[in-house]
Amino acid sequence: MTAKAPRARKIVATTSLAGCFGCHMSLLDIDERILDLIELVEFNKSPIDDIKTFTKECDIGLIEGGCCNDENVHVLTEFRRHCKTLVAFGECALMGGLPALRNFLPLKECLEEAYLNGPTVAGENPGRIIPHDPDIPKILNRVYPCHEVVKIDYFLPGCPPSADLIWDALVALVTGKELEPQYRTFKFD
Amino acid sequence: MTRKIVIEPVTRVEGHGKVTIHLDDEGNVAQSRFHIVEFRGFERFVQGRPYWEAPVLVQRLCGICPVSHHLAGAKAMDVVVGAGTGEGLTPTAEKIRRLMHYGQIFQSHSLHFFHLASPDLLFGYDSPPETRNVIGIAMANRELATQAVLMRKYGQEVIAATAGKKIHGTGAVPGGVNKSLTAEERDRLLKGDGGPLNAGQMVAWAQGALELFKDYYRKHKDFIDRFSSFPSNHLSLVRKDGALDLYHGVLRAVDANGKRILNDVDYQEYLQHLREEVKSWSYMKFPFLKALGRENGWYRVGPLARLNTADFIPTPLAQKEFEGYKAATGGKPNNMCMHTHWARLIEILHAAEKMRELLQDPDILGGDLVVKGRRQPEGVGIIEAPRGTLIHHFRVGEDDLIQMANLIVSTTHNNEPMNRAVNGVARSMLTKAREITEGMLNAVEVAIRAYDPCLSCATHAYGRMPLEVLLYDDRGQLLARRRK
Ligand code: SF4
């Protein structure tokens, strides 16, 4: 990227909901271009700069992961409220991804396997404790893809989407030019 | 009156971790808790999937060190397909996997060091948060930022060459690997394309990073030695001869004074030695050594623990650093939390040396990739992930479908130590205090972060773990609020 940064930088926010953070890692895999990126855009609420709450309205919101608990729903709603354009990136945000494999099972069975029946807990949990506390979020009955919770403007597929695809999409959104997807950026495993 | 203080990621809803502190009416700390707020349900939903899917499924739990899950899953399935543990693979398969793993250790540790630790060393622990992240480094020291980006990139390139993809690759399969390196791939990684991305440069940069830390340590010895220091047991894999080995070995644990409490056991037997406790206020369980019980059996894992259990490091430059590091504690186990950063840097250097060594080994170009033997109903795979011991355990039916899965990830082993660390900070900084201080916020954050917990490494892979403290009275009335 050799273009000079435009005068009014677009403002970007990102978050990881029920994802594995691999999509954010793929964003990091743009490597040296990360140094161009921070001249091209201004990051607001994002793990990338440690801004914790929206301090201004944003142009672009990048969402990794779907919603598996009530906190995820809350953050996603906040993102919709504060971002003009919302982009779901990665399989988890688009379809629920790996965490959504539990959608075919009763939540109770998943909890019991983890806390009552697993070989290292079996016999160690006589009180049959399953974590529940006002200080931890409530788990939803199933994992919801983002578009079932709020309106999503764009979708970037992949698990994770390739670094080049993320870069191309960001540049397109920032410059207002249409994204011309390259085959190599869509070639999966 | 009981008061409750809540420390959590400011974006409370983003929560990967959260701290609550309860004070009694005298203002003393009655109780503190480090809550883990994520639950996935993997153990149940993987049941019924074909066993060969495990290495590619499980890694989707963590995109920060997916290779560790990929390899631990593959190692468990090696046992299931009758290829044995560790030694059973062909030399090519074993070395390709090792190269993949050391690439992973290198990139993950580098990310931690440059994005989390180095801003503190460069700007100080009390500098404004805006500067303490990769953007701050890029603004202040472009050369160092470029080096940070390139070290991570190199590790990722090694992973891509061995696993097929930088994140969530497919290279390891039950009984071996599905590709080895071509001579061109090998040459590119070993010598680079004329730029800095070559094996020798990585060794040199790793040494530079160590110097950066040691220089800081010389100037701030008191803080580094004392902060959040407490005795504990330590657990990791070691090679059969006691060498540091992050890919394969036997399980060893020592107590705070160096006494062996788990003596080089075969990890297929881990169930005989490890148990887990469930607590209502955290989705993360609490592992402990069965022989010592819940009260005394907890332990630390990760770089600090590994350099306490291992007798030596089998690469020359890292061994030399190890000797200096051991001398600081007179050869005794190191229980100083902040020395984890030092240990991590020695491991970065070791990983760089290992990659260079493996890239010069002709076996990585070989074509003998997979072995199989008599099918077994069950397998355990253990690996030393960047953050510590990672355990995968599967049972597989005759129909090839997974019947049972048990996972103990690195951060889970450190659950109790992180709770102790928070408790220690709370007790020393909150007792009798009527207000939340910036220093207290800082201290809690620094104490947790030394463990590089995966949960918030999620939130702080680029920046720092966001924190908020809320102070309540016994009627739930908000008394004070502070965030950073
Ligand atoms: S889409 Fe893949 S890489 Fe992204 S969060 Fe989900 S599992 Fe991780």
XYZ file of C-alpha atoms and ligand atoms in Angstrom:
681
model
C 0.000 0.000 0.000
C 1.710 3.138 -1.176
C -1.246 5.545 -1.224
C -1.064 8.478 1.165
C -3.457 8.362 4.054
C -6.599 10.341 3.266
C -7.077 13.429 5.390
C -10.185 12.261 7.211
C -9.335 8.768 8.358
C -12.162 6.279 8.601
C -12.831 5.047 12.099
C -12.762 1.307 12.715
C -13.892 -0.771 15.706
C -13.416 -4.530 16.132
C -14.522 -7.182 18.596
C -14.327 -10.918 19.252
C -17.548 -12.586 20.441
C -17.874 -16.391 20.511
C -14.843 -16.867 18.289
C -11.357 -18.220 18.812
C -9.586 -14.953 18.023
C -8.170 -16.579 14.891
C -9.917 -13.987 12.724
C -8.173 -11.196 14.603
C -4.906 -13.114 14.267
C -5.508 -13.273 10.526
C -5.952 -9.503 10.561
C -2.500 -9.366 12.211
C -1.173 -11.575 9.415
C -1.329 -8.584 7.059
C 2.153 -8.226 8.590
C 4.026 -5.070 7.543
C 0.799 -3.605 6.186
C -0.362 -3.200 9.791
C 1.956 -0.193 9.924
C 0.187 1.238 6.840
C -3.192 0.377 8.283
C -2.742 2.514 11.364
C -2.046 5.461 9.068
C -5.019 4.629 6.878
C -7.618 4.247 9.605
C -8.151 5.312 13.168
C -9.052 2.518 15.560
C -11.719 3.150 18.136
C -13.088 0.442 20.440
C -10.900 -2.543 19.675
C -8.418 -4.853 21.309
C -5.900 -3.399 18.871
C -5.597 -0.087 20.740
C -7.216 -0.876 24.035
C -10.078 1.580 23.760
C -12.773 -0.118 25.796
C -15.944 1.808 25.102
C -17.050 3.669 22.017
C -15.736 7.207 22.315
C -17.174 8.241 18.951
C -19.373 6.941 16.179
C -17.489 4.585 13.870
C -17.514 4.020 10.137
C -16.693 0.331 10.147
C -17.254 -2.400 12.743
C -15.570 -5.792 12.316
C -17.213 -8.667 14.175
C -15.553 -12.018 14.873
C -17.607 -14.853 16.381
C -21.319 -15.461 16.877
C -23.380 -15.094 20.042
C -23.219 -17.848 22.660
C -24.106 -15.848 25.789
C -26.076 -12.746 26.770
C -22.956 -10.607 26.846
C -22.188 -11.386 23.207
C -25.682 -10.170 22.270
C -25.144 -6.986 24.214
C -21.824 -6.173 22.519
C -23.165 -6.933 19.085
C -26.136 -4.615 19.652
C -23.731 -1.897 20.809
C -21.677 -2.338 17.663
C -24.762 -2.016 15.493
C -25.693 1.180 17.285
C -22.281 2.789 16.932
C -21.031 1.601 13.519
C -22.323 2.789 10.145
C -21.179 -0.368 8.372
C -21.041 -3.725 10.116
C -18.876 -6.504 8.696
C -19.113 -10.084 9.985
C -15.780 -11.802 9.387
C -15.142 -15.524 9.657
C -17.221 -18.660 9.805
C -18.252 -18.188 13.459
C -19.724 -14.727 12.846
C -21.352 -15.834 9.590
C -22.758 -19.223 10.583
C -21.885 -19.843 14.235
C -18.823 -21.923 13.338
C -17.400 -24.601 15.593
C -19.196 -23.399 18.771
C -22.505 -23.901 16.922
C -21.900 -27.658 16.794
C -23.630 -27.612 20.163
C -26.834 -26.378 18.517
C -27.736 -29.974 17.764
C -27.636 -30.927 21.436
C -29.402 -29.870 24.604
C -27.224 -27.354 26.469
C -27.688 -29.442 29.615
C -25.760 -32.346 28.077
C -22.825 -30.094 27.190
C -22.666 -28.707 30.718
C -22.976 -32.118 32.334
C -20.217 -33.580 30.203
C -17.860 -30.739 31.101
C -18.620 -30.481 34.815
C -20.008 -33.832 35.971
C -18.977 -36.684 33.680
C -15.527 -35.844 32.256
C -12.826 -38.284 33.446
C -10.940 -35.710 35.546
C -14.083 -34.333 37.255
C -15.947 -37.621 37.730
C -16.073 -38.363 41.466
C -14.654 -34.918 42.271
C -17.950 -33.020 42.144
C -20.220 -34.606 44.759
C -22.296 -31.414 45.009
C -22.977 -31.723 41.249
C -21.995 -28.084 40.759
C -22.565 -26.571 37.346
C -21.194 -23.018 37.186
C -23.890 -20.350 37.673
C -23.304 -17.002 39.320
C -24.434 -13.407 38.925
C -20.812 -12.622 38.034
C -20.682 -14.858 34.957
C -22.835 -14.401 31.847
C -25.789 -16.603 30.971
C -25.285 -19.116 28.201
C -27.845 -18.967 25.379
C -29.858 -22.049 24.391
C -27.945 -22.133 21.120
C -25.224 -20.227 19.273
C -26.598 -17.508 16.998
C -24.871 -16.208 13.875
C -24.593 -12.409 13.920
C -27.144 -11.732 11.193
C -29.847 -13.419 13.272
C -29.292 -10.833 15.993
C -28.674 -7.563 14.110
C -28.475 -6.411 10.500
C -25.066 -7.170 8.973
C -23.913 -5.211 5.921
C -21.044 -7.358 4.618
C -19.766 -10.906 5.129
C -16.171 -12.116 4.762
C -16.038 -15.934 4.619
C -13.176 -18.179 5.761
C -11.987 -19.824 8.941
C -10.288 -17.491 9.275
C -10.691 -15.230 6.215
C -7.253 -14.847 4.653
C -5.188 -11.822 5.624
C -5.241 -10.639 2.005
C -9.024 -10.794 1.873
C -9.327 -8.797 5.092
C -6.858 -6.243 3.760
C -8.578 -5.931 0.375
C -11.973 -5.549 2.029
C -10.726 -2.896 4.457
C -9.079 -0.928 1.656
C -12.274 -1.148 -0.407
C -14.417 0.051 2.482
C -12.041 2.848 3.381
C -11.551 4.151 -0.145
C -15.115 3.536 -1.292
C -13.917 1.462 -4.245
C -15.662 -1.756 -5.106
C -14.021 -4.956 -3.846
C -12.842 -7.197 -6.647
C -12.337 -10.532 -4.930
C -9.193 -12.366 -6.040
C -9.436 -16.131 -6.379
C -6.349 -16.764 -4.219
C -7.898 -14.883 -1.301
C -10.924 -17.211 -1.363
C -9.092 -20.501 -1.691
C -9.752 -22.460 1.491
C -8.223 -25.631 2.968
C -21.216 -4.021 55.754
C -19.711 -6.134 53.010
C -18.415 -4.308 49.999
C -17.880 -5.889 46.628
C -15.392 -4.680 44.053
C -15.666 -5.820 40.471
C -12.727 -5.627 38.088
C -13.494 -6.664 34.574
C -12.808 -5.810 30.996
C -14.305 -2.384 30.619
C -16.375 -3.571 27.771
C -17.904 -5.790 30.396
C -19.814 -7.592 27.782
C -16.731 -8.548 25.869
C -15.704 -10.289 29.045
C -13.138 -12.996 28.813
C -12.154 -12.613 32.451
C -13.363 -10.671 35.419
C -12.248 -10.102 39.008
C -14.465 -9.519 42.026
C -13.152 -8.595 45.451
C -15.287 -8.708 48.575
C -14.332 -6.595 51.581
C -15.583 -7.145 55.108
C -16.859 -4.286 57.287
C -13.327 -3.550 58.461
C -12.230 -2.995 54.904
C -10.186 -6.187 54.798
C -10.268 -8.491 51.806
C -12.729 -11.255 52.649
C -12.501 -13.042 49.326
C -11.355 -12.482 45.736
C -12.267 -14.360 42.590
C -10.992 -14.463 39.049
C -13.988 -15.509 36.930
C -13.805 -17.103 33.525
C -16.888 -16.198 31.562
C -16.629 -18.388 28.479
C -18.140 -21.813 27.919
C -18.063 -23.778 24.671
C -19.191 -27.355 25.379
C -16.547 -28.994 23.219
C -16.335 -32.189 25.290
C -19.883 -33.131 24.362
C -20.319 -31.872 20.812
C -17.202 -33.572 19.477
C -18.736 -36.930 20.405
C -19.925 -38.766 17.330
C -17.384 -37.083 15.004
C -14.855 -39.310 13.193
C -11.548 -39.420 15.061
C -9.462 -38.020 12.219
C -11.388 -34.748 12.422
C -10.164 -34.064 15.942
C -6.852 -32.336 15.080
C -8.603 -29.842 12.781
C -11.730 -29.366 14.883
C -10.158 -28.784 18.257
C -7.801 -26.056 17.140
C -10.830 -23.853 16.503
C -11.016 -23.379 20.247
C -8.048 -21.065 20.058
C -6.789 -19.094 17.098
C -3.886 -17.678 19.034
C -2.031 -20.949 19.395
C -4.018 -23.313 17.130
C -0.914 -25.381 16.330
C -0.748 -26.561 19.940
C -4.285 -27.948 19.784
C -3.678 -29.319 16.305
C -0.629 -31.245 17.510
C -2.019 -32.371 20.879
C -5.071 -33.762 19.054
C -2.845 -35.458 16.482
C -0.661 -36.954 19.225
C -3.710 -38.441 20.953
C -4.833 -39.892 17.624
C -1.315 -41.290 16.950
C -1.979 -43.554 19.915
C -5.446 -44.455 18.618
C -4.137 -45.515 15.193
C -1.417 -47.595 16.857
C 1.509 -45.344 15.977
C 2.520 -45.049 19.639
C 3.483 -41.898 21.468
C 6.200 -39.593 20.209
C 8.892 -42.031 19.188
C 6.506 -44.049 17.010
C 6.469 -41.636 14.069
C 8.837 -41.558 11.102
C 11.784 -39.152 11.520
C 10.311 -36.895 8.830
C 6.896 -36.721 10.502
C 8.320 -36.102 13.939
C 10.669 -33.357 12.736
C 8.068 -31.602 10.583
C 5.745 -31.504 13.584
C 8.511 -30.187 15.797
C 9.339 -27.481 13.274
C 5.665 -26.514 13.183
C 5.555 -26.392 16.966
C 8.704 -24.347 17.455
C 7.423 -21.944 14.779
C 4.306 -21.620 16.899
C 6.183 -21.079 20.156
C 8.325 -18.464 18.420
C 5.431 -16.478 16.964
C 3.210 -16.686 20.040
C 5.943 -15.758 22.516
C 7.140 -12.948 20.224
C 3.611 -11.598 20.026
C 3.387 -11.652 23.791
C 6.751 -10.057 24.316
C 6.466 -7.244 21.798
C 2.796 -6.456 22.124
C 2.420 -6.877 25.874
C 5.707 -6.823 27.687
C 7.923 -4.519 25.651
C 5.673 -1.432 25.925
C 6.009 -1.727 29.701
C 9.777 -2.042 29.438
C 10.056 0.814 26.950
C 7.581 3.258 28.436
C 7.308 2.052 32.030
C 4.526 0.267 33.867
C 2.843 3.541 34.743
C 2.896 5.199 31.344
C -0.431 6.254 29.794
C -2.328 3.260 28.397
C -2.624 4.856 24.925
C 1.078 4.317 24.341
C 1.276 0.825 25.760
C 0.366 -1.178 22.685
C 1.674 -1.967 19.250
C 0.526 1.386 17.891
C 2.454 3.144 20.636
C 5.576 1.178 19.752
C 5.120 1.910 16.074
C 4.906 5.639 16.816
C 7.878 5.668 19.190
C 10.183 3.104 17.651
C 9.396 2.083 14.115
C 12.403 -0.200 13.906
C 11.350 -2.234 16.907
C 7.747 -2.387 15.669
C 8.965 -3.692 12.312
C 11.078 -6.300 14.076
C 8.045 -7.354 16.147
C 5.948 -7.763 13.007
C 8.671 -9.703 11.199
C 9.418 -12.099 14.050
C 5.766 -13.040 14.223
C 5.644 -13.263 10.434
C 8.592 -15.652 10.360
C 6.959 -18.006 12.847
C 3.741 -17.882 10.836
C 5.668 -18.662 7.625
C 7.203 -21.721 9.265
C 3.714 -22.829 10.297
C 2.312 -22.237 6.803
C 5.131 -24.301 5.247
C 4.585 -27.254 7.604
C 0.824 -27.074 8.326
C -0.371 -25.724 4.973
C -1.886 -22.558 6.406
C -0.930 -19.915 8.967
C -4.057 -20.348 11.104
C -5.953 -23.639 11.423
C -3.721 -25.710 9.161
C -4.113 -29.392 8.360
C -0.519 -30.687 8.314
C -0.647 -33.156 11.223
C -2.746 -36.286 10.722
C -3.173 -39.360 12.968
C 0.116 -41.265 12.667
C 2.156 -38.513 11.013
C 1.933 -35.534 8.670
C 0.516 -34.986 5.188
C 3.444 -33.038 3.778
C 7.133 -32.444 4.235
C 9.181 -29.506 2.958
C 10.507 -29.025 -0.541
C 14.123 -27.920 -0.897
C 12.876 -24.495 -2.065
C 10.668 -24.066 0.997
C 13.546 -25.117 3.227
C 15.974 -22.698 1.567
C 13.567 -19.801 1.785
C 13.072 -20.316 5.533
C 16.707 -21.032 6.264
C 18.345 -18.320 4.174
C 15.508 -15.930 3.313
C 15.088 -14.024 0.072
C 17.896 -11.642 0.849
C 15.750 -9.873 3.469
C 15.787 -10.350 7.235
C 13.357 -13.290 7.216
C 15.934 -16.031 7.761
C 16.754 -18.425 10.577
C 19.972 -16.690 11.645
C 18.323 -13.286 11.925
C 15.638 -14.760 14.207
C 18.292 -16.070 16.580
C 19.943 -12.640 16.611
C 16.675 -10.791 17.227
C 15.754 -13.228 20.011
C 19.074 -12.412 21.672
C 18.338 -8.700 21.270
C 14.964 -9.073 22.948
C 16.614 -10.877 25.870
C 19.097 -8.026 26.270
C 16.226 -5.542 26.331
C 14.687 -7.438 29.240
C 17.928 -7.985 31.134
C 18.731 -4.296 30.884
C 15.333 -3.471 32.374
C 15.849 -6.086 35.077
C 19.177 -4.599 36.127
C 17.458 -1.249 36.660
C 14.283 -2.553 38.317
C 15.443 -5.671 40.111
C 13.390 -5.006 43.206
C 10.094 -4.762 41.367
C 10.719 -7.767 39.100
C 11.821 -9.982 41.985
C 9.142 -9.054 44.431
C 5.966 -8.344 42.525
C 3.318 -11.047 42.994
C 5.916 -13.581 44.027
C 4.642 -16.656 45.878
C 5.700 -20.291 46.275
C 3.941 -22.989 44.255
C 4.342 -26.365 42.615
C 5.339 -26.466 38.936
C 4.352 -28.939 36.227
C 5.486 -29.619 32.652
C 6.685 -32.203 30.196
C 10.427 -32.836 30.123
C 12.454 -35.028 27.782
C 13.342 -38.418 29.273
C 16.839 -37.186 30.105
C 15.480 -34.071 31.835
C 16.031 -31.648 28.943
C 13.553 -28.911 28.092
C 11.324 -30.342 25.356
C 8.187 -28.554 24.237
C 6.933 -31.265 21.871
C 7.217 -34.524 23.741
C 8.311 -36.118 27.011
C 7.229 -37.352 30.409
C 5.275 -35.467 33.068
C 7.330 -33.994 35.872
C 6.295 -31.772 38.784
C 8.427 -30.162 41.492
C 7.418 -28.262 44.604
C 8.536 -24.741 45.512
C 11.830 -26.078 46.846
C 12.590 -28.374 43.969
C 11.444 -31.682 45.426
C 10.007 -34.040 42.807
C 6.299 -34.555 43.415
C 5.585 -36.193 40.070
C 8.498 -38.241 38.894
C 8.697 -38.444 35.104
C 5.498 -40.395 34.533
C 4.170 -41.646 31.210
C 1.433 -39.207 30.276
C -0.888 -41.920 29.015
C -1.412 -42.384 32.773
C -2.284 -38.727 33.468
C -5.695 -39.707 34.896
C -3.989 -41.424 37.808
C -2.315 -38.162 38.778
C -4.551 -35.235 37.848
C -8.062 -34.298 38.927
C -10.191 -31.185 38.505
C -12.468 -29.288 40.864
C -15.592 -27.370 39.755
C -16.572 -24.053 41.334
C -19.904 -22.327 40.806
C -18.456 -18.909 39.972
C -16.189 -19.784 37.038
C -16.667 -21.743 33.830
C -13.018 -22.792 34.145
C -12.181 -25.806 36.286
C -9.411 -26.083 38.899
C -6.897 -28.907 38.294
C -4.751 -30.378 41.060
C -2.351 -33.249 41.689
C -4.400 -36.089 43.095
C -1.752 -37.267 45.553
C -1.557 -33.839 47.194
C -5.281 -33.016 47.152
C -7.211 -29.843 46.375
C -5.628 -27.635 49.017
C -1.992 -28.351 48.229
C -2.025 -30.003 44.839
C -2.381 -26.907 42.618
C 0.543 -25.894 40.438
C 1.753 -23.468 37.799
C 2.439 -24.265 34.146
C 4.125 -22.256 31.378
C 7.606 -20.809 30.836
C 8.344 -20.272 34.537
C 7.274 -23.835 35.422
C 9.176 -25.362 32.498
C 12.464 -23.771 33.455
C 11.857 -25.070 36.991
C 11.237 -28.685 35.983
C 13.868 -28.995 33.230
C 17.497 -29.779 34.084
C 18.998 -28.164 31.002
C 18.193 -26.722 27.567
C 19.480 -28.729 24.606
C 20.571 -25.766 22.444
C 23.805 -23.897 23.251
C 22.763 -20.218 23.284
C 19.590 -20.809 25.284
C 21.501 -23.107 27.668
C 23.945 -20.304 28.372
C 21.073 -17.935 29.169
C 19.460 -20.677 31.262
C 22.598 -20.914 33.393
C 22.479 -17.186 34.112
C 18.776 -17.418 34.870
C 19.264 -20.351 37.259
C 22.104 -18.562 39.016
C 19.651 -15.807 40.006
C 17.902 -18.288 42.331
C 20.952 -20.318 43.274
C 19.696 -23.240 41.207
C 16.441 -23.443 43.208
C 12.999 -23.244 41.583
C 12.047 -19.738 40.601
C 8.752 -18.632 42.185
C 8.934 -15.003 41.087
C 5.980 -14.317 38.852
C 7.609 -11.555 36.795
C 10.517 -13.819 35.930
C 8.045 -15.539 33.615
C 8.920 -12.824 31.094
C 12.594 -13.729 31.371
C 11.841 -17.452 31.013
C 9.642 -16.753 27.981
C 12.471 -14.871 26.273
C 14.877 -17.751 26.860
C 12.293 -20.007 25.219
C 12.039 -17.657 22.223
C 15.799 -18.017 21.781
C 15.556 -21.793 22.193
C 12.750 -21.946 19.603
C 14.846 -19.905 17.147
C 17.821 -22.229 17.619
C 15.591 -25.302 17.230
C 14.073 -23.997 14.003
C 17.526 -23.332 12.572
C 18.695 -26.802 13.603
C 15.639 -28.563 12.146
C 15.833 -26.606 8.894
C 19.366 -27.961 8.404
C 18.222 -31.548 8.948
C 17.736 -33.452 5.672
C 14.951 -35.538 7.275
C 12.490 -32.667 6.850
C 12.662 -33.225 3.080
C 11.816 -36.939 3.398
C 8.827 -38.717 1.918
C 7.970 -41.282 4.591
C 5.112 -39.484 6.294
C 2.646 -41.774 8.074
C 2.735 -44.966 10.162
C -0.099 -47.058 11.484
C -0.292 -50.053 13.820
C -2.922 -51.818 15.845
C -5.959 -49.680 16.472
C -6.409 -48.639 20.124
C -9.648 -47.581 21.851
C -8.115 -44.595 23.612
C -5.306 -42.056 23.401
C -3.811 -39.149 25.308
C -1.823 -36.368 23.632
C 0.142 -33.845 25.660
C 2.241 -30.966 24.429
C 3.848 -27.893 25.969
C 1.864 -25.053 24.380
C 3.294 -21.521 24.632
C 1.309 -20.951 27.847
C 1.948 -24.394 29.327
C 0.909 -28.029 29.421
C -2.001 -28.893 27.123
C -3.823 -32.211 27.538
C -6.103 -33.928 24.999
C -7.702 -37.262 25.827
C -10.054 -39.160 23.483
C -11.908 -42.461 23.467
C -12.861 -43.785 20.035
C -15.411 -46.525 19.259
C -14.961 -49.399 16.827
C -17.047 -47.371 14.391
C -14.219 -44.775 14.402
C -16.425 -42.196 16.089
C -15.280 -40.221 19.132
C -17.027 -41.348 22.312
C -15.326 -39.199 24.909
C -13.134 -36.111 24.894
C -11.367 -34.482 27.812
C -9.330 -31.316 27.448
C -7.244 -29.496 30.008
C -5.812 -26.350 28.435
C -2.829 -24.361 29.693
C -4.811 -21.482 31.122
C -6.954 -23.896 33.140
C -3.894 -25.292 34.922
C -3.035 -21.717 35.893
C -6.535 -21.004 37.237
C -5.609 -21.357 40.905
C -2.269 -19.492 40.571
C -4.008 -16.576 38.846
C -6.565 -16.503 41.639
C -3.769 -16.508 44.211
C -1.987 -13.716 42.363
C -5.100 -11.544 42.360
C -5.685 -12.325 46.006
C -2.142 -11.360 46.909
C -2.405 -8.035 45.120
C -5.815 -7.342 46.647
C -4.566 -8.052 50.138
C -1.486 -5.905 49.848
C -3.122 -2.965 48.107
C -6.733 -2.868 49.221
C -6.681 -3.527 52.923
C -8.257 -0.561 54.736
C -8.301 1.417 51.494
C -11.491 3.329 50.935
C -10.929 4.107 47.294
C -9.820 2.329 44.184
C -6.405 3.491 43.108
C -4.860 3.477 39.670
C -1.954 1.542 41.182
C -4.279 -1.230 42.318
C -5.810 -1.534 38.851
C -2.350 -1.669 37.350
C -1.153 -4.286 39.769
C -4.068 -6.657 39.225
C -3.603 -6.371 35.512
C 0.150 -6.920 35.587
C -0.234 -9.935 37.898
C -2.751 -11.708 35.664
C -0.972 -10.787 32.482
C 2.283 -12.429 33.510
C 0.476 -15.750 33.033
C -0.452 -14.692 29.512
C -3.899 -16.219 29.963
C -5.480 -17.253 26.726
C -8.826 -15.828 27.700
C -7.598 -12.289 27.844
C -4.754 -12.842 25.551
C -7.762 -12.787 23.331
C -8.555 -9.269 24.430
C -5.004 -8.158 24.801
C -3.214 -9.744 21.932
C -2.647 -6.304 20.514
C -3.249 -4.107 23.483
C -3.650 -4.580 27.186
C -6.341 -6.198 29.186
C -9.015 -3.614 29.777
C -10.057 -3.226 33.385
C -12.834 -1.625 35.337
C -13.284 -1.573 39.083
C -16.687 -1.112 40.632
C -17.077 -0.634 44.349
C -20.414 -1.620 45.898
C -21.841 -1.453 49.380
C -23.847 -4.310 50.824
C -27.115 -2.949 49.356
C -25.668 -3.033 45.864
C -25.236 0.751 45.769
C -22.373 1.929 43.581
C -19.833 3.755 45.741
C -17.024 4.335 43.293
C -15.985 3.471 39.787
C -12.652 3.573 38.075
C -11.492 2.344 34.713
C -8.339 2.194 32.671
S -14.069 -18.266 11.987
Fe -12.452 -19.736 12.448
S -10.695 -18.432 12.876
Fe -12.508 -17.107 13.031
S -13.113 -17.154 15.165
Fe -14.249 -18.795 14.167
S -12.971 -20.646 14.415
Fe -11.696 -18.881 14.848
